[in-house]
PDB file of C-alpha atoms in Angstrom:
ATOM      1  CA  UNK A   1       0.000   0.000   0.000  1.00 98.00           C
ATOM      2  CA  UNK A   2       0.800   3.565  -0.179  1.00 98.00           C
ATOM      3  CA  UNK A   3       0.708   6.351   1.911  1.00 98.00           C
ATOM      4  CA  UNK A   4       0.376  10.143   1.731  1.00 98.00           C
ATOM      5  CA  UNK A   5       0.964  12.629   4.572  1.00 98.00           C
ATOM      6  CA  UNK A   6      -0.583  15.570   5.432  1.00 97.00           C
ATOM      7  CA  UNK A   7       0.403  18.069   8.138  1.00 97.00           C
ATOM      8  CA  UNK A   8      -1.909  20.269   9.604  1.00 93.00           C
ATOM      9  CA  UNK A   9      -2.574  23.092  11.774  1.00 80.00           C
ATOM     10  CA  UNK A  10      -3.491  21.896  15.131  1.00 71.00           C
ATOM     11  CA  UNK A  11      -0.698  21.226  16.990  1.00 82.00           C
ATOM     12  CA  UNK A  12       0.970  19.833  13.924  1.00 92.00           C
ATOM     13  CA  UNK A  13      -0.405  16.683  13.568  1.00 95.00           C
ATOM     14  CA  UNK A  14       0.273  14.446  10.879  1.00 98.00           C
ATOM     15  CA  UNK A  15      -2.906  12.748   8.802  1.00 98.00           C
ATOM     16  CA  UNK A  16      -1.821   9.782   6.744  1.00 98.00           C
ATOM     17  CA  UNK A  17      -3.944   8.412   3.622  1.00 98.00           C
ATOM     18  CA  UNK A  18      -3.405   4.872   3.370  1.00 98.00           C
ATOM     19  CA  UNK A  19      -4.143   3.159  -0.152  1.00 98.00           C
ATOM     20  CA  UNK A  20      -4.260   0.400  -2.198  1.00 98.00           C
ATOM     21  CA  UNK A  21      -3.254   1.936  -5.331  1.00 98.00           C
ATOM     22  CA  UNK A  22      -4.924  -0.938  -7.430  1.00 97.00           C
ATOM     23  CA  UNK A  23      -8.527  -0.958  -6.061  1.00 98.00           C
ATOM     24  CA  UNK A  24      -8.590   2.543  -5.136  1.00 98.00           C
ATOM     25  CA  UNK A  25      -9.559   1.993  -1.539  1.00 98.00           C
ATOM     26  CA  UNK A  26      -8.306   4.075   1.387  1.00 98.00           C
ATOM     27  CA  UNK A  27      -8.579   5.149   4.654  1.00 98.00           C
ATOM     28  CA  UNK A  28      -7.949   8.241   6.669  1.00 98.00           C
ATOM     29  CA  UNK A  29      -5.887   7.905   9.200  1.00 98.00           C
ATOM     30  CA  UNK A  30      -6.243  10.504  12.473  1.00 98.00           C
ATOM     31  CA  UNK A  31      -8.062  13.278  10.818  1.00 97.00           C
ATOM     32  CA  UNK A  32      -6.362  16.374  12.027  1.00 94.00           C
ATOM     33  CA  UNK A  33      -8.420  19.121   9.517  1.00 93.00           C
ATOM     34  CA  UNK A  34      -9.245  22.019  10.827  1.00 88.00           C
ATOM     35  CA  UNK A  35     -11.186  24.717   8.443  1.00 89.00           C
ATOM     36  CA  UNK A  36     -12.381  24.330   5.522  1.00 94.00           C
ATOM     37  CA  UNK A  37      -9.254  24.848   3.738  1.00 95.00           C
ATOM     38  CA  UNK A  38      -7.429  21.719   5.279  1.00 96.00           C
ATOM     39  CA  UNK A  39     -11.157  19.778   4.676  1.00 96.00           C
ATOM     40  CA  UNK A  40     -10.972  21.283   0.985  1.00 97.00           C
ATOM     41  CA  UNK A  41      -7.402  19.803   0.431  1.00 97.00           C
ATOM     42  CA  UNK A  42      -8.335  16.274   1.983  1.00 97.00           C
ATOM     43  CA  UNK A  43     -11.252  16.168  -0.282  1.00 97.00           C
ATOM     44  CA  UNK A  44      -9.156  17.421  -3.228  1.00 97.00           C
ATOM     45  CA  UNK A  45      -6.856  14.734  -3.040  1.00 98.00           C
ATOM     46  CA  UNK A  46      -9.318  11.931  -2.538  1.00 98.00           C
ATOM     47  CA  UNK A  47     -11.019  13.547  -5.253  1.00 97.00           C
ATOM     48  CA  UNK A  48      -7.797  13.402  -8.262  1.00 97.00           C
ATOM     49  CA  UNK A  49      -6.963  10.348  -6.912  1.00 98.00           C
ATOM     50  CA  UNK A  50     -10.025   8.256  -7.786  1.00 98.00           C
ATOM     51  CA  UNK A  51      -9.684   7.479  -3.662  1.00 98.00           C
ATOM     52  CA  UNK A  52     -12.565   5.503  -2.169  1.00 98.00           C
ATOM     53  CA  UNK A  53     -12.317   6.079   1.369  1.00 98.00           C
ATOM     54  CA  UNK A  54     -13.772   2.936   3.466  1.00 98.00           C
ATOM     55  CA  UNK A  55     -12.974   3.809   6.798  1.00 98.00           C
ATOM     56  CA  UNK A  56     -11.929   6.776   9.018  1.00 98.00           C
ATOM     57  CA  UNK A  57      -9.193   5.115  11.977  1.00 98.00           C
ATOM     58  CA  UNK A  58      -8.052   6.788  15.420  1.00 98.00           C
ATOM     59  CA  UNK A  59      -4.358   5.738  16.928  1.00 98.00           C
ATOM     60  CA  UNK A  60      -6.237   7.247  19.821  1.00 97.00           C
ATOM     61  CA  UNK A  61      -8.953   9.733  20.905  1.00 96.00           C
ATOM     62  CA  UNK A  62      -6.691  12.675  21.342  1.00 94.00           C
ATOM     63  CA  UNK A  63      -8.547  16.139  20.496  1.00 91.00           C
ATOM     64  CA  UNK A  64      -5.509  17.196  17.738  1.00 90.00           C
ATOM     65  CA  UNK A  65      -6.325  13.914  16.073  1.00 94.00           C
ATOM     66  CA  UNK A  66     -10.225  13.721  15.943  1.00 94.00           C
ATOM     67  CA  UNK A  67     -11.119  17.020  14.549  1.00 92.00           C
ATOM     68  CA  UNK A  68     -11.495  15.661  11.310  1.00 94.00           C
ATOM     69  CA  UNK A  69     -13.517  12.666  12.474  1.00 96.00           C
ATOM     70  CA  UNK A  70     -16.824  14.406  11.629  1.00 93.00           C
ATOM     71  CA  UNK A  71     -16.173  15.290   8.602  1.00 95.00           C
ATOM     72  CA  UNK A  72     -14.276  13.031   7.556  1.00 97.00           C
ATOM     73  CA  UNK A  73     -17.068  10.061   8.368  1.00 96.00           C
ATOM     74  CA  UNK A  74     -20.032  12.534   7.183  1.00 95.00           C
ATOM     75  CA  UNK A  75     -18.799  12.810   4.340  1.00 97.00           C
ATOM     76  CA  UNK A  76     -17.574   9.690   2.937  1.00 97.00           C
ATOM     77  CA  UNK A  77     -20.319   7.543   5.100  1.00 97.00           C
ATOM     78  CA  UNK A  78     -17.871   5.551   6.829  1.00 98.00           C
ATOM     79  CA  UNK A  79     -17.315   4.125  10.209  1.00 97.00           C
ATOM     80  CA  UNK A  80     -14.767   5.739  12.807  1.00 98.00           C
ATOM     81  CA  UNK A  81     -12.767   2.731  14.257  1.00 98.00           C
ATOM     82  CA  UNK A  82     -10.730   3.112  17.878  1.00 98.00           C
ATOM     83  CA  UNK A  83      -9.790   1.182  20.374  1.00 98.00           C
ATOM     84  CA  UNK A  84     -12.855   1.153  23.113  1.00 97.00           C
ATOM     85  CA  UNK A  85     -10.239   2.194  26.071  1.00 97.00           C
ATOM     86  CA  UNK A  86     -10.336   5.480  24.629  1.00 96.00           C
ATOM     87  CA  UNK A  87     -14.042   6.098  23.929  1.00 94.00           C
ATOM     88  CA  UNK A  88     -14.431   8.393  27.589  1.00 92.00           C
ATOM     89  CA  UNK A  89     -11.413  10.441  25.611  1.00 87.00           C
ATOM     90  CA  UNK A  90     -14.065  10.910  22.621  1.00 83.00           C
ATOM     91  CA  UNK A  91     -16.808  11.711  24.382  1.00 85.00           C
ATOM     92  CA  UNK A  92     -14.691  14.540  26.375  1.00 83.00           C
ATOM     93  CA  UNK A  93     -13.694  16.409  23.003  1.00 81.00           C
ATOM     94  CA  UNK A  94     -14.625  20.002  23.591  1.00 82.00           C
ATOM     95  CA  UNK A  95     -12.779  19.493  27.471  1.00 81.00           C
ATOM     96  CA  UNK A  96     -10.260  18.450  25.720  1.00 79.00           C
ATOM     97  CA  UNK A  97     -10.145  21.592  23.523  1.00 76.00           C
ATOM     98  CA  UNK A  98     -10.634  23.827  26.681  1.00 77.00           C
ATOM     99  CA  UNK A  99      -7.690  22.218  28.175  1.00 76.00           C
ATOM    100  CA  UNK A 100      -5.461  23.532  25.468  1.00 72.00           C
ATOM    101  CA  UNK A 101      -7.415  27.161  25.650  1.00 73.00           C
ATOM    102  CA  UNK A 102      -9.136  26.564  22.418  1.00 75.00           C
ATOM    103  CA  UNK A 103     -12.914  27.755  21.986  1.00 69.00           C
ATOM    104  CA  UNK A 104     -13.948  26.278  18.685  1.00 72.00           C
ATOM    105  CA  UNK A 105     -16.988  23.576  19.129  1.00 72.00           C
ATOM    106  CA  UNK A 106     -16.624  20.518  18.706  1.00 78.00           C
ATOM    107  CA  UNK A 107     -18.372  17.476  17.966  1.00 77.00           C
ATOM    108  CA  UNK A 108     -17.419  14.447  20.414  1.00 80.00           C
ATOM    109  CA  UNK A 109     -16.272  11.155  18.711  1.00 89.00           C
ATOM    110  CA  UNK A 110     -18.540   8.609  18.005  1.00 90.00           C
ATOM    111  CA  UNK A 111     -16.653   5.106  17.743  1.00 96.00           C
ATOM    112  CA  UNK A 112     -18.678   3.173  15.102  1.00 96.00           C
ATOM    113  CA  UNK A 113     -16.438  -0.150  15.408  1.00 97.00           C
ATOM    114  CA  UNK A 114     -14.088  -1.469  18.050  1.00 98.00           C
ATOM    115  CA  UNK A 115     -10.493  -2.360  16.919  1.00 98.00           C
ATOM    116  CA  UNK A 116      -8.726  -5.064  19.295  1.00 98.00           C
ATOM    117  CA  UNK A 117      -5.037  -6.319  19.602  1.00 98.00           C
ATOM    118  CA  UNK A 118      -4.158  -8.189  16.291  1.00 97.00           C
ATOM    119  CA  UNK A 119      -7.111  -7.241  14.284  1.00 98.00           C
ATOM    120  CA  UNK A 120      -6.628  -6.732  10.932  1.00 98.00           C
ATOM    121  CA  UNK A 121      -7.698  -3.892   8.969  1.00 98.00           C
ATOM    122  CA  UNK A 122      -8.392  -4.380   4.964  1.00 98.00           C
ATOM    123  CA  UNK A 123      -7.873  -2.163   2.799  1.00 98.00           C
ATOM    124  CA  UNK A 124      -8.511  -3.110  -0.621  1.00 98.00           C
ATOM    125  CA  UNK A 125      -5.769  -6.007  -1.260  1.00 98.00           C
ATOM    126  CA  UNK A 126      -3.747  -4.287   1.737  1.00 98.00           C
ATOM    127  CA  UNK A 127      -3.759  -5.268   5.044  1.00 98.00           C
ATOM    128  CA  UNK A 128      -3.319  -2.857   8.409  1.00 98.00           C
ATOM    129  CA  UNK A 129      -2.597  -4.678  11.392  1.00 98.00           C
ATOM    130  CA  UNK A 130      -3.909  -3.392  14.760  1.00 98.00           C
ATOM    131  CA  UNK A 131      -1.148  -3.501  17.946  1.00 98.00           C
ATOM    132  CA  UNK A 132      -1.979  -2.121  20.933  1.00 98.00           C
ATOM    133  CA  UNK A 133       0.005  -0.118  22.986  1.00 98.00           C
ATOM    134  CA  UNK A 134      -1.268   1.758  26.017  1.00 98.00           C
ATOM    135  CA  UNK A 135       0.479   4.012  28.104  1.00 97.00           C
ATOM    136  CA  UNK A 136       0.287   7.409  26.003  1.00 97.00           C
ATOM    137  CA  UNK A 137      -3.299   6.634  26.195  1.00 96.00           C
ATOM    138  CA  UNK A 138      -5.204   3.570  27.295  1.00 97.00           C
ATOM    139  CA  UNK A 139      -6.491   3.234  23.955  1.00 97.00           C
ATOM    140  CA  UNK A 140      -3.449   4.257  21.585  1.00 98.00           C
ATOM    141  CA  UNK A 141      -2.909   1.839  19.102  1.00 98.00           C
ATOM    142  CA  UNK A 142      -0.592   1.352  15.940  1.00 98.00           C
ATOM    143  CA  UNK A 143      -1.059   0.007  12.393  1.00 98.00           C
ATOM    144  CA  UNK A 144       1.294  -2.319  11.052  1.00 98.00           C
ATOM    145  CA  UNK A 145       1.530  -2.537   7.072  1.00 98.00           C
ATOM    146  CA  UNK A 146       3.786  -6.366   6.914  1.00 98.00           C
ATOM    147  CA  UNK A 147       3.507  -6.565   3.137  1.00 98.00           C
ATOM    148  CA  UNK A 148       5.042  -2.774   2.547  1.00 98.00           C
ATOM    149  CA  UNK A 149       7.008  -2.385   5.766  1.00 98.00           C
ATOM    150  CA  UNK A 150       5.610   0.176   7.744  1.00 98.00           C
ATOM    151  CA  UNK A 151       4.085   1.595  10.867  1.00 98.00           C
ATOM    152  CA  UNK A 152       1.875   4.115  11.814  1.00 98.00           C
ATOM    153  CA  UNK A 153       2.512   4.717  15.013  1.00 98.00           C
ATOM    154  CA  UNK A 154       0.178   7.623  16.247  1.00 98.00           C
ATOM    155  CA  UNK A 155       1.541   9.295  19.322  1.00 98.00           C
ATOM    156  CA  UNK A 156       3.267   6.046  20.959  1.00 98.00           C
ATOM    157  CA  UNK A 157       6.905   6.370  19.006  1.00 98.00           C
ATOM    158  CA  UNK A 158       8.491   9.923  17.558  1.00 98.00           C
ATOM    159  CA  UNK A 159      11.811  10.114  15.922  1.00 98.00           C
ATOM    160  CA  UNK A 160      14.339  10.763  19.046  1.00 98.00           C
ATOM    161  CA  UNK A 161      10.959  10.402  21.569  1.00 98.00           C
ATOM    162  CA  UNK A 162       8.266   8.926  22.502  1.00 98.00           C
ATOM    163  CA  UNK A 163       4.748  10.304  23.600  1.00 97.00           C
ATOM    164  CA  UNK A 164       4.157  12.271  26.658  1.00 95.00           C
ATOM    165  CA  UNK A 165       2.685  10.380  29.691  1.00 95.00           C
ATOM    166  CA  UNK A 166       1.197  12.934  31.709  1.00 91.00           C
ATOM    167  CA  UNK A 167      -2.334  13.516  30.478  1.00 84.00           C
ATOM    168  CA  UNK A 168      -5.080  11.513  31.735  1.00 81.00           C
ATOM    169  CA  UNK A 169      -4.642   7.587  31.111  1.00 84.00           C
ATOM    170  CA  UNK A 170      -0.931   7.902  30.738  1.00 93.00           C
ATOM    171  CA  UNK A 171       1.682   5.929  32.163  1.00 96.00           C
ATOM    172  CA  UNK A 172       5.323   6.149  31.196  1.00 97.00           C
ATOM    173  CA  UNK A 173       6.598   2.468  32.503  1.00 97.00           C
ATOM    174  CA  UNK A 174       3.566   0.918  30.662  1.00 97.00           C
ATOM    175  CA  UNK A 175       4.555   3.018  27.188  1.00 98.00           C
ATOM    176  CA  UNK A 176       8.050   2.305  26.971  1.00 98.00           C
ATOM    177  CA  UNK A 177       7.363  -1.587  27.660  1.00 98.00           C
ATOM    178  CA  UNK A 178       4.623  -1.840  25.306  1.00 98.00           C
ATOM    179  CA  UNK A 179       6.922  -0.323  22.625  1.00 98.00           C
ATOM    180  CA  UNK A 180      10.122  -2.898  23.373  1.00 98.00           C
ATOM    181  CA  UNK A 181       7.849  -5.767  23.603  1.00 98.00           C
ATOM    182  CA  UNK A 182       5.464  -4.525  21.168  1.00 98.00           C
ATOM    183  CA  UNK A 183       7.485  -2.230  18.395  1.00 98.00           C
ATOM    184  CA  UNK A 184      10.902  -3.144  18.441  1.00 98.00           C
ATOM    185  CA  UNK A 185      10.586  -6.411  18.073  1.00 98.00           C
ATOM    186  CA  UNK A 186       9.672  -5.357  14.259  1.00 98.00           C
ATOM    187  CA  UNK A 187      11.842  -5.698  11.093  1.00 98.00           C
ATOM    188  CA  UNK A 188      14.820  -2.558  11.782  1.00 98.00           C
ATOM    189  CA  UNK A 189      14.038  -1.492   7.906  1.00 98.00           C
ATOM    190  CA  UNK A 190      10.101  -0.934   9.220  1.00 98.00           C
ATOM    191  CA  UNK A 191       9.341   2.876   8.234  1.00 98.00           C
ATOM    192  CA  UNK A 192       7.723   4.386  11.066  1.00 98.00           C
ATOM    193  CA  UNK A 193       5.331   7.232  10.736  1.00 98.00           C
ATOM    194  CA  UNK A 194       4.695   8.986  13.644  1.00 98.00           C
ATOM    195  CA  UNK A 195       1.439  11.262  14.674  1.00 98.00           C
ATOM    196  CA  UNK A 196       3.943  14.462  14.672  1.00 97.00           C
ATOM    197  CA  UNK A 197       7.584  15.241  13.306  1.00 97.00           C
ATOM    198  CA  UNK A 198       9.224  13.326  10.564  1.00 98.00           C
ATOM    199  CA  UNK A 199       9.106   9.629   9.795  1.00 98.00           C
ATOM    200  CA  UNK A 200      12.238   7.271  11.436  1.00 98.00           C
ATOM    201  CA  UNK A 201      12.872   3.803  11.073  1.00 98.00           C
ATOM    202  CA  UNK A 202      12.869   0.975  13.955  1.00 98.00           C
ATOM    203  CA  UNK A 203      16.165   0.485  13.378  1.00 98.00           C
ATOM    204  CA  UNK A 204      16.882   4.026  13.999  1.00 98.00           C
ATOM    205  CA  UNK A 205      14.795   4.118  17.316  1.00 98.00           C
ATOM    206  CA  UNK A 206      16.525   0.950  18.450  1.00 97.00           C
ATOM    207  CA  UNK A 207      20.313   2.579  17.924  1.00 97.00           C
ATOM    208  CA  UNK A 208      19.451   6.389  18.897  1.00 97.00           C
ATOM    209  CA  UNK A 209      16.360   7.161  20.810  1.00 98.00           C
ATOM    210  CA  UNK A 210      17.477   8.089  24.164  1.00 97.00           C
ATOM    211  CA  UNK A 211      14.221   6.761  25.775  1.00 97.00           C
ATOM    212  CA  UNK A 212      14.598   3.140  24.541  1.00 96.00           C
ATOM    213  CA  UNK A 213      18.192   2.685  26.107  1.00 83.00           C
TER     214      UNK A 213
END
């Protein structure tokens, strides 16, 4: 499969496109649009692509990377899937936003179908496999491509880092366990792609990331 990656606005976050270049199926992968200009250049892409999107997926239920959720679902009348652990984080959105001192409304995430350690996720002739790894929240997971060799890894692995453990549900000791058990037991040529910053390899995060040692 392929994948395309977006940046946007809020807080940086990167939204991936995952697709299967010969059916045309995709799906969005933390929608972080904000405005209709970031909706308008999702759209525009699906659009000259010939992109069928089947499914909108949450690494977790984090406010930077659910904005696009309702959009994203209404208008390609697909499910939302998440891991249930973080449901109370979707259903706390706009706290969420006033946390972070941001006023805009929004709508609270509606988890359509549960995704479980080890599911797999099929995207046309692609497969994503689910792997769960709490700790940055309860629910974070990550989405394993075998065939094409990579990750995306949401907020639990960054290039040099690894998420932050100090909002609600975190827990540092049960992140960085979850990724050695987890995530670096992956090939080392596995591209990672990571819910902020530039994409790193396991390899890489085995050798240099400070927090793996």
């Amino acid at each position: 499969m392929k994948v395309a990656i977006f940046t946007f606005s809020l807080f940086g976050i990167n939204t991936y496109v995952v697709y299967d270049p010969g059916t045309k199926e995709c799906a969005i992968i933390d929608p972080g649009m904000l405005g209709k200009e970031e909706e308008n250049a999702m759209d525009g892409f699906i659009s000259r692509n010939c992109l069928k999107v089947v499914a909108v997926i949450n690494t977790h239920l984090h406010i930077d990377h659910v904005v696009g959720d309702h959009f994203s679902a209404s208008r390609y009348g697909v499910p939302v899937k998440a891991h249930k652990a973080d449901e109370p984080l979707g259903e706390r959105v706009q706290e969420q936003a006033a946390m972070f001192g941001i006023r805009e409304k929004f709508h609270g995430v509606e988890i359509t179908e549960y995704l479980e350690e080890g599911d797999v996720i099929k995207i046309g002739e692609g497969e994503l496999k689910v792997i769960h790894v709490p700790g940055h929240s309860q629910g974070s997971i990550a989405l394993y491509d075998e065939k094409d060799g990579f990750l995306i890894a949401g907020d639990i692995l960054f290039q040099g880092s690894v998420g932050r453990t100090d909002l609600p549900g975190g827990s540092h000791e049960q992140l960085i366990n979850g990724i050695k058990r987890k995530l670096m037991v992956l090939p080392e040529e596995t591209k990672v792609y990571p819910g902020h910053g530039p994409s790193t390899t396991i390899g890489d995060e085995k050798r240099y990331n400070p927090f793996l040692g």
